[in-house]
Amino acid sequence: MHNDMTPSHRLKELGIQLPTAWAPDSRSGPLPRLLGANVEVYAEFVRVVGRRATISGHLPVDDDGAVCGPFGRVGVDVTVEQARSSARRAMLGILASLARELGTIDRVSAWVRLFGLVNGGPDFRDYPTVINGASRLVYDVFGGEAGKHSRIAIGVGGLPFDAPVEIEAEVELNE
Amino acid sequence: MHNDMTPSHRLKELGIQLPTAWAPDSRSGPLPRLLGANVEVYAEFVRVVGRRATISGHLPVDDDGAVCGPFGRVGVDVTVEQARSSARRAMLGILASLARELGTIDRVSAWVRLFGLVNGGPDFRDYPTVINGASRLVYDVFGGEAGKHSRIAIGVGGLPFDAPVEIEAEVELNE
Amino acid sequence: MHNDMTPSHRLKELGIQLPTAWAPDSRSGPLPRLLGANVEVYAEFVRVVGRRATISGHLPVDDDGAVCGPFGRVGVDVTVEQARSSARRAMLGILASLARELGTIDRVSAWVRLFGLVNGGPDFRDYPTVINGASRLVYDVFGGEAGKHSRIAIGVGGLPFDAPVEIEAEVELNE
């Protein structure tokens, strides 16, 4: 991997295809399909204000951009390795939303912060290992400098669709 | 609703009166009254640094700015519709705090991020519908462009005063 | 305490010695020792982007910078006063990480936001009193103007190592 590669080149080099990104207000996307026709979606997936982009909480998605399993609590229904893979799939969804909003992920000049939420069983505490699935992908695609980020990984009592993990993020954009 | 209306005009148009906003260090406000005379309050309700304003977690408040019910867990003691209305009341409290700190909510040029916390019962997962009560008010008052925001809505094991919902936010200010 | 004192002077005046700060990728620091040799650490403790520094979640640490007790849930295994002291120790760890990353804490021009997580027992709701241990230290060291911050304090179902409290933060830096 060359340091002068762009993030979109690195994606290709790594053989990663981004999932389908759908608009938050889409009436035909996977979320309305799951939630029913009357779903109201008010939040943006990516909010750009100046050179900052804040990214809404993303659940793990399959290649079609639909929320995907395994579902359940980590340490009970879902293994740590599965949850780590789900965290990677949530980050793939974030990259897809960024590409949709910005045209290309190459407009991201620096990662700032990840907020990782783990739907952990009563005795599960190894939240960092789960969220490493997302952090690792960021470093692989954006490199050791632009990919740097602060992070907080916590356990929550539940997540929408009983997903094992959810990721929120913030990045800085090129001028 | 005209696009060239200011947010404070829209509030008026919608017939919305903001609740009383009180200073965080007030010794006579509703929080000290609830918590006892020895309460120490260190955090600001609104912290302005440059053009950014970060807003502390706000609970639902009544017209006097006092934390208000219904209290309890969503899906157990409080219905989804009630919790959605509580989320709206938490956002009214945020708007009041912004007006107090900035002089007028018209200094807000863009919403950035909402963080919604839901005191949900063990099987409750529909956090987005609850927090929509806050997001919807933002769009109604600030319009479809300035009101845009990213969002994360999660379930927590408990909230102060057993409130059903709490909202934290960030906005950008005019120069 | 004089208003024209620098934060590092105030630390000295208060007789506070910062704990040892270790690099996140250190193979010999206390986290790898606790987690085992194969630990992967991807996140930065402090991420600087422009004039913003976002700070990863920090647990309470002893003078050697190792995660320290008391461990357990507040209101069950750990008293409110102990947890408040733990919140202060988490903030000491944050100040040590800032000093390590920036050379000196005097580069912090303004505090922006604290996010406090409390590992509370089923009936514990007084998260603000616990997190006051961290907020108070910020005000004592940075003063009543630069130390101002917005805050959200929540209860979570668990924290790494069963720590009673974890703190995430954001600050602004001098140009």
Coordinates of N, CA and C in Angstrom, one line a residue, chain A residues 4-168:
Chain A
D4 N 0.9 7.5 -1.0 CA 0.3 8.5 -1.9 C -0.9 8.1 -2.6
M5 N -1.4 6.9 -2.2 CA -2.7 6.4 -2.8 C -3.8 7.2 -2.1
T6 N -4.8 7.5 -2.9 CA -6.1 8.1 -2.4 C -6.9 7.1 -1.6
P7 N -7.7 7.5 -0.7 CA -8.6 6.5 0.0 C -9.4 5.6 -1.0
S8 N -9.9 6.2 -2.1 CA -10.7 5.4 -3.0 C -9.8 4.4 -3.8
H9 N -8.6 4.8 -4.0 CA -7.6 3.8 -4.6 C -7.4 2.6 -3.6
R10 N -7.2 3.0 -2.3 CA -7.0 2.0 -1.3 C -8.1 1.0 -1.2
L11 N -9.3 1.6 -1.3 CA -10.5 0.7 -1.3 C -10.4 -0.3 -2.4
K12 N -10.1 0.1 -3.6 CA -10.0 -0.8 -4.7 C -8.9 -1.8 -4.5
E13 N -7.8 -1.3 -4.1 CA -6.6 -2.2 -3.8 C -7.0 -3.3 -2.8
L14 N -7.8 -2.9 -1.8 CA -8.2 -3.9 -0.8 C -9.4 -4.8 -1.2
G15 N -9.8 -4.5 -2.5 CA -11.0 -5.3 -3.0 C -12.3 -5.0 -2.3
I16 N -12.4 -3.8 -1.8 CA -13.7 -3.5 -1.1 C -14.6 -2.7 -2.0
Q17 N -15.8 -3.2 -2.1 CA -16.9 -2.6 -2.8 C -17.8 -1.9 -1.8
L18 N -18.1 -0.7 -1.9 CA -19.0 0.0 -0.9 C -20.4 -0.5 -1.1
P19 N -21.2 -0.7 0.0 CA -22.6 -1.0 -0.1 C -23.4 0.1 -0.8
T20 N -24.6 -0.2 -1.2 CA -25.5 0.8 -1.8 C -25.8 1.8 -0.7
A21 N -25.7 3.1 -1.0 CA -26.1 4.1 -0.1 C -27.5 4.7 -0.5
W22 N -28.4 4.8 0.4 CA -29.7 5.3 0.1 C -30.0 6.6 0.8
A23 N -30.9 7.4 0.3 CA -31.2 8.7 0.9 C -32.0 8.5 2.2
P24 N -31.7 9.3 3.2 CA -32.5 9.1 4.5 C -34.0 9.3 4.2
D25 N -34.4 10.1 3.3 CA -35.8 10.3 3.1 C -36.4 9.5 2.0
S26 N -35.6 8.5 1.5 CA -36.1 7.6 0.5 C -37.3 6.8 1.0
R27 N -38.3 6.8 0.2 CA -39.5 6.0 0.5 C -39.4 4.5 0.1
S28 N -38.3 4.2 -0.6 CA -38.2 2.8 -1.1 C -36.9 2.1 -0.6
G29 N -36.2 2.8 0.2 CA -34.9 2.2 0.8 C -35.2 1.2 1.8
P30 N -34.2 0.5 2.3 CA -34.4 -0.6 3.2 C -34.9 -0.2 4.6
L31 N -34.7 1.0 5.0 CA -35.2 1.4 6.3 C -36.7 1.5 6.3
P32 N -37.3 2.3 5.3 CA -38.7 2.3 5.2 C -39.3 0.9 5.1
R33 N -38.7 0.1 4.3 CA -39.2 -1.3 4.1 C -39.2 -2.0 5.4
L34 N -38.2 -1.8 6.2 CA -38.2 -2.5 7.5 C -39.2 -1.9 8.5
L35 N -39.3 -0.5 8.5 CA -40.1 0.2 9.5 C -41.5 0.4 9.1
G36 N -41.9 0.2 7.8 CA -43.2 0.4 7.3 C -43.3 1.7 6.6
A37 N -44.3 1.9 5.8 CA -44.4 3.0 4.9 C -44.5 4.3 5.6
N38 N -44.9 4.4 6.8 CA -45.2 5.7 7.4 C -44.0 6.3 8.2
V39 N -42.9 5.6 8.0 CA -41.7 6.0 8.7 C -41.4 7.5 8.3
E40 N -41.0 8.3 9.4 CA -40.6 9.6 9.1 C -39.1 9.6 9.4
V41 N -38.3 10.1 8.5 CA -36.9 10.2 8.7 C -36.5 11.7 8.7
Y42 N -36.1 12.2 9.8 CA -35.7 13.7 9.8 C -34.2 13.9 9.8
A43 N -33.5 13.0 10.3 CA -32.0 13.3 10.4 C -31.3 13.0 9.1
E44 N -30.2 13.7 8.8 CA -29.4 13.5 7.7 C -28.4 12.3 8.0
F45 N -28.0 11.6 7.1 CA -27.0 10.6 7.3 C -25.6 11.2 7.5
V46 N -25.4 12.3 6.7 CA -24.2 13.1 6.8 C -24.6 14.5 6.8
R47 N -24.1 15.3 7.8 CA -24.4 16.7 7.9 C -23.1 17.5 7.7
V48 N -23.0 18.3 6.6 CA -21.8 19.0 6.3 C -22.1 20.5 6.7
V49 N -21.2 21.0 7.6 CA -21.3 22.4 8.0 C -19.8 22.9 7.9
G50 N -19.6 23.8 7.0 CA -18.2 24.2 6.8 C -17.3 23.1 6.4
R51 N -16.2 22.9 7.0 CA -15.3 21.8 6.7 C -15.5 20.6 7.6
R52 N -16.6 20.6 8.4 CA -16.9 19.5 9.2 C -18.0 18.7 8.7
A53 N -17.9 17.3 8.8 CA -19.0 16.5 8.4 C -19.3 15.6 9.6
T54 N -20.5 15.7 10.2 CA -20.9 14.8 11.3 C -21.8 13.7 10.7
I55 N -21.6 12.5 11.1 CA -22.2 11.4 10.5 C -23.1 10.7 11.5
S56 N -24.4 10.5 11.1 CA -25.4 9.9 12.0 C -25.0 8.5 12.4
G57 N -25.6 8.0 13.5 CA -25.4 6.6 13.8 C -25.7 5.6 12.7
H58 N -24.8 4.7 12.4 CA -25.0 3.8 11.3 C -25.0 2.3 11.9
L59 N -25.9 1.5 11.4 CA -26.0 0.1 11.8 C -25.2 -0.7 10.7
P60 N -24.9 -2.0 11.0 CA -24.2 -2.8 10.0 C -25.2 -3.0 8.8
V61 N -24.6 -2.9 7.6 CA -25.4 -3.1 6.4 C -24.8 -4.2 5.5
D62 N -25.7 -4.8 4.7 CA -25.2 -5.7 3.7 C -24.8 -5.0 2.4
D63 N -24.5 -5.7 1.3 CA -24.0 -5.0 0.1 C -25.1 -4.1 -0.5
D64 N -26.4 -4.4 -0.3 CA -27.5 -3.7 -0.8 C -27.8 -2.5 0.1
G65 N -27.1 -2.3 1.2 CA -27.3 -1.2 2.1 C -28.4 -1.4 3.1
A66 N -28.9 -2.7 3.2 CA -30.0 -3.0 4.2 C -29.3 -3.4 5.5
V67 N -29.9 -3.0 6.6 CA -29.5 -3.4 7.9 C -29.4 -5.0 7.9
C68 N -28.2 -5.5 8.4 CA -28.0 -6.9 8.3 C -27.6 -7.5 9.6
G69 N -27.8 -8.8 9.8 CA -27.4 -9.6 11.0 C -26.0 -10.0 10.9
P70 N -25.5 -10.7 11.9 CA -26.3 -11.3 13.0 C -26.9 -10.3 14.0
F71 N -28.0 -10.6 14.5 CA -28.7 -9.7 15.5 C -28.6 -10.3 16.9
G72 N -28.6 -9.4 17.8 CA -28.6 -9.8 19.2 C -27.5 -9.2 20.0
R73 N -27.4 -9.7 21.3 CA -26.4 -9.1 22.2 C -25.1 -9.8 22.1
V74 N -24.0 -9.0 22.1 CA -22.7 -9.5 22.0 C -22.3 -10.3 23.3
G75 N -21.8 -11.5 23.2 CA -21.4 -12.3 24.3 C -22.6 -13.3 24.7
V76 N -23.8 -13.0 24.1 CA -24.9 -13.9 24.3 C -25.3 -14.6 23.0
D77 N -25.8 -13.7 22.1 CA -26.3 -14.2 20.8 C -25.2 -14.1 19.7
V78 N -24.3 -13.2 19.9 CA -23.4 -12.8 18.8 C -22.0 -12.9 19.4
T79 N -21.0 -13.5 18.7 CA -19.6 -13.6 19.3 C -18.9 -12.3 19.1
V80 N -17.8 -12.1 19.8 CA -17.0 -10.9 19.7 C -16.5 -10.8 18.2
E81 N -16.1 -11.9 17.6 CA -15.6 -11.8 16.2 C -16.7 -11.4 15.3
Q82 N -17.9 -11.9 15.5 CA -19.0 -11.5 14.6 C -19.3 -10.0 14.8
A83 N -19.3 -9.6 16.1 CA -19.6 -8.2 16.3 C -18.5 -7.3 15.7
R84 N -17.3 -7.7 15.8 CA -16.2 -6.9 15.2 C -16.4 -6.8 13.7
S85 N -16.9 -7.9 13.1 CA -17.2 -7.8 11.7 C -18.4 -6.9 11.4
S86 N -19.4 -6.9 12.3 CA -20.5 -6.0 12.2 C -20.1 -4.6 12.3
A87 N -19.1 -4.3 13.2 CA -18.6 -2.9 13.3 C -18.0 -2.5 12.0
R88 N -17.3 -3.4 11.4 CA -16.7 -3.1 10.0 C -17.8 -2.8 9.0
R89 N -18.9 -3.6 9.1 CA -20.0 -3.4 8.1 C -20.7 -2.0 8.4
A90 N -20.8 -1.6 9.6 CA -21.3 -0.3 9.9 C -20.5 0.8 9.4
M91 N -19.1 0.6 9.4 CA -18.2 1.6 8.9 C -18.3 1.6 7.4
L92 N -18.5 0.4 6.7 CA -18.7 0.4 5.3 C -19.9 1.2 4.9
G93 N -21.0 1.2 5.7 CA -22.1 2.0 5.5 C -21.8 3.5 5.6
I94 N -21.0 3.8 6.6 CA -20.6 5.2 6.8 C -19.8 5.7 5.5
L95 N -18.9 4.9 5.1 CA -18.1 5.3 3.9 C -19.0 5.4 2.7
A96 N -20.0 4.6 2.5 CA -21.0 4.7 1.4 C -21.8 6.0 1.6
S97 N -22.2 6.3 2.8 CA -23.0 7.6 3.0 C -22.1 8.8 2.7
L98 N -20.8 8.7 3.1 CA -19.9 9.8 2.8 C -19.7 10.0 1.3
A99 N -19.5 8.8 0.6 CA -19.3 8.9 -0.9 C -20.6 9.5 -1.6
R100 N -21.7 9.1 -1.1 CA -23.0 9.6 -1.6 C -23.1 11.1 -1.4
E101 N -22.8 11.6 -0.2 CA -23.0 13.0 0.1 C -21.9 13.9 -0.5
L102 N -20.7 13.4 -0.6 CA -19.5 14.2 -1.0 C -19.1 13.9 -2.4
G103 N -19.7 12.9 -3.1 CA -19.2 12.5 -4.4 C -18.1 11.5 -4.3
T104 N -17.2 11.7 -3.4 CA -16.0 10.8 -3.2 C -15.5 10.8 -1.8
I105 N -15.1 9.7 -1.3 CA -14.5 9.7 0.1 C -13.2 10.4 0.1
D106 N -12.6 10.7 -1.1 CA -11.3 11.4 -1.1 C -11.4 12.9 -0.6
R107 N -12.6 13.4 -0.4 CA -12.8 14.7 0.1 C -12.5 14.7 1.6
V108 N -12.5 13.6 2.3 CA -12.2 13.5 3.7 C -10.7 13.7 3.9
S109 N -10.3 14.8 4.6 CA -8.9 15.1 4.9 C -8.4 14.5 6.2
A110 N -9.3 14.3 7.1 CA -8.9 13.8 8.4 C -10.1 13.2 9.2
W111 N -9.9 12.1 9.8 CA -10.9 11.5 10.7 C -10.8 12.2 12.1
V112 N -11.9 12.5 12.8 CA -11.8 13.2 14.0 C -12.2 12.3 15.2
R113 N -13.3 11.7 15.1 CA -13.9 11.0 16.3 C -14.8 9.8 15.9
L114 N -14.7 8.7 16.6 CA -15.7 7.6 16.5 C -16.4 7.5 17.8
F115 N -17.7 7.2 17.7 CA -18.5 6.9 18.9 C -19.1 5.5 18.6
G116 N -18.6 4.5 19.3 CA -19.1 3.1 19.1 C -20.0 2.6 20.2
L117 N -21.2 2.1 19.8 CA -22.1 1.6 20.8 C -22.3 0.1 20.6
V118 N -22.1 -0.6 21.7 CA -22.2 -2.1 21.6 C -23.4 -2.6 22.4
N119 N -24.2 -3.4 21.8 CA -25.3 -4.1 22.4 C -24.8 -5.3 23.1
G120 N -24.2 -5.1 24.3 CA -23.5 -6.2 25.0 C -24.4 -6.9 26.0
G121 N -24.1 -8.2 26.2 CA -24.8 -8.9 27.2 C -24.4 -8.4 28.6
P122 N -25.1 -8.9 29.6 CA -24.9 -8.4 31.0 C -23.4 -8.5 31.5
D123 N -22.6 -9.4 31.0 CA -21.2 -9.6 31.5 C -20.2 -9.1 30.4
F124 N -20.7 -8.6 29.3 CA -19.7 -8.3 28.3 C -19.1 -6.9 28.5
R125 N -17.8 -6.8 28.5 CA -17.2 -5.5 28.7 C -16.1 -5.1 27.7
D126 N -15.8 -6.0 26.7 CA -14.7 -5.8 25.8 C -15.2 -5.0 24.6
Y127 N -15.8 -3.8 24.8 CA -16.3 -2.9 23.8 C -15.2 -2.5 22.8
P128 N -13.9 -2.2 23.3 CA -12.9 -1.8 22.3 C -12.6 -2.8 21.2
T129 N -12.6 -4.1 21.6 CA -12.2 -5.1 20.6 C -13.3 -5.1 19.5
V130 N -14.6 -4.9 19.8 CA -15.7 -4.9 18.8 C -15.5 -3.7 17.9
I131 N -15.3 -2.5 18.5 CA -15.2 -1.3 17.7 C -13.9 -1.2 16.9
N132 N -12.9 -2.0 17.3 CA -11.7 -2.0 16.5 C -12.0 -2.5 15.0
G133 N -13.1 -3.2 14.8 CA -13.5 -3.6 13.5 C -13.7 -2.4 12.6
A134 N -14.3 -1.3 13.2 CA -14.5 -0.1 12.4 C -13.2 0.8 12.3
S135 N -12.5 0.9 13.5 CA -11.3 1.7 13.5 C -10.3 1.2 12.5
R136 N -10.1 -0.2 12.5 CA -9.1 -0.8 11.6 C -9.4 -0.5 10.1
L137 N -10.7 -0.5 9.7 CA -11.0 -0.2 8.4 C -10.7 1.2 8.0
V138 N -10.9 2.2 9.0 CA -10.6 3.6 8.7 C -9.1 3.7 8.5
Y139 N -8.3 3.1 9.3 CA -6.8 3.1 9.1 C -6.4 2.5 7.8
D140 N -7.0 1.3 7.5 CA -6.6 0.7 6.2 C -6.9 1.5 5.0
V141 N -8.0 2.2 5.0 CA -8.5 3.0 3.8 C -7.9 4.4 3.8
F142 N -7.7 5.0 5.0 CA -7.3 6.4 5.0 C -5.8 6.6 5.4
G143 N -5.2 5.5 5.9 CA -3.8 5.6 6.2 C -3.6 6.0 7.7
G144 N -2.4 5.9 8.1 CA -2.0 6.1 9.5 C -2.1 7.5 10.0
E145 N -2.1 8.5 9.1 CA -2.2 9.9 9.5 C -3.6 10.4 9.4
A146 N -4.2 10.5 8.2 CA -5.6 11.0 8.1 C -6.6 10.1 8.8
G147 N -6.3 8.8 9.0 CA -7.2 7.9 9.6 C -7.2 8.0 11.2
K148 N -6.3 8.7 11.7 CA -6.3 8.8 13.2 C -7.6 9.4 13.7
H149 N -8.0 8.9 14.9 CA -9.2 9.4 15.5 C -9.3 9.2 17.0
S150 N -10.0 10.0 17.7 CA -10.3 9.7 19.1 C -11.5 8.8 19.1
R151 N -11.8 8.2 20.2 CA -12.8 7.2 20.2 C -13.4 7.0 21.6
I152 N -14.7 6.7 21.6 CA -15.3 6.2 22.8 C -16.2 5.0 22.5
A153 N -16.1 4.0 23.2 CA -16.8 2.7 22.9 C -17.5 2.3 24.2
I154 N -18.9 2.3 24.1 CA -19.7 2.0 25.3 C -20.7 0.9 25.1
G155 N -21.1 0.3 26.2 CA -22.2 -0.7 26.1 C -23.6 0.0 26.4
V156 N -24.6 -0.4 25.6 CA -25.9 0.1 25.7 C -26.9 -1.0 25.9
G157 N -28.0 -0.7 26.5 CA -29.0 -1.7 26.8 C -29.8 -2.3 25.6
G158 N -29.6 -1.6 24.4 CA -30.3 -2.1 23.2 C -30.0 -1.2 22.1
L159 N -30.2 -1.7 20.8 CA -30.0 -0.9 19.6 C -31.1 -1.2 18.7
P160 N -31.5 -0.3 17.8 CA -32.5 -0.5 16.8 C -32.3 -1.8 16.1
F161 N -33.4 -2.5 15.8 CA -33.4 -3.9 15.1 C -32.6 -4.9 15.9
D162 N -32.3 -4.6 17.1 CA -31.4 -5.5 17.9 C -30.1 -5.7 17.3
A163 N -29.6 -4.7 16.6 CA -28.2 -4.8 16.0 C -27.2 -4.9 17.1
P164 N -26.0 -5.6 16.8 CA -25.0 -5.8 17.9 C -24.2 -4.5 18.1
V165 N -24.2 -3.6 17.1 CA -23.3 -2.5 17.1 C -23.8 -1.3 16.3
E166 N -23.5 -0.1 16.7 CA -23.8 1.1 15.9 C -22.6 2.1 16.0
I167 N -22.4 2.8 14.9 CA -21.2 3.7 14.9 C -21.6 5.1 14.5
E168 N -21.2 6.1 15.2 CA -21.4 7.5 14.8 C -20.0 8.1 14.6

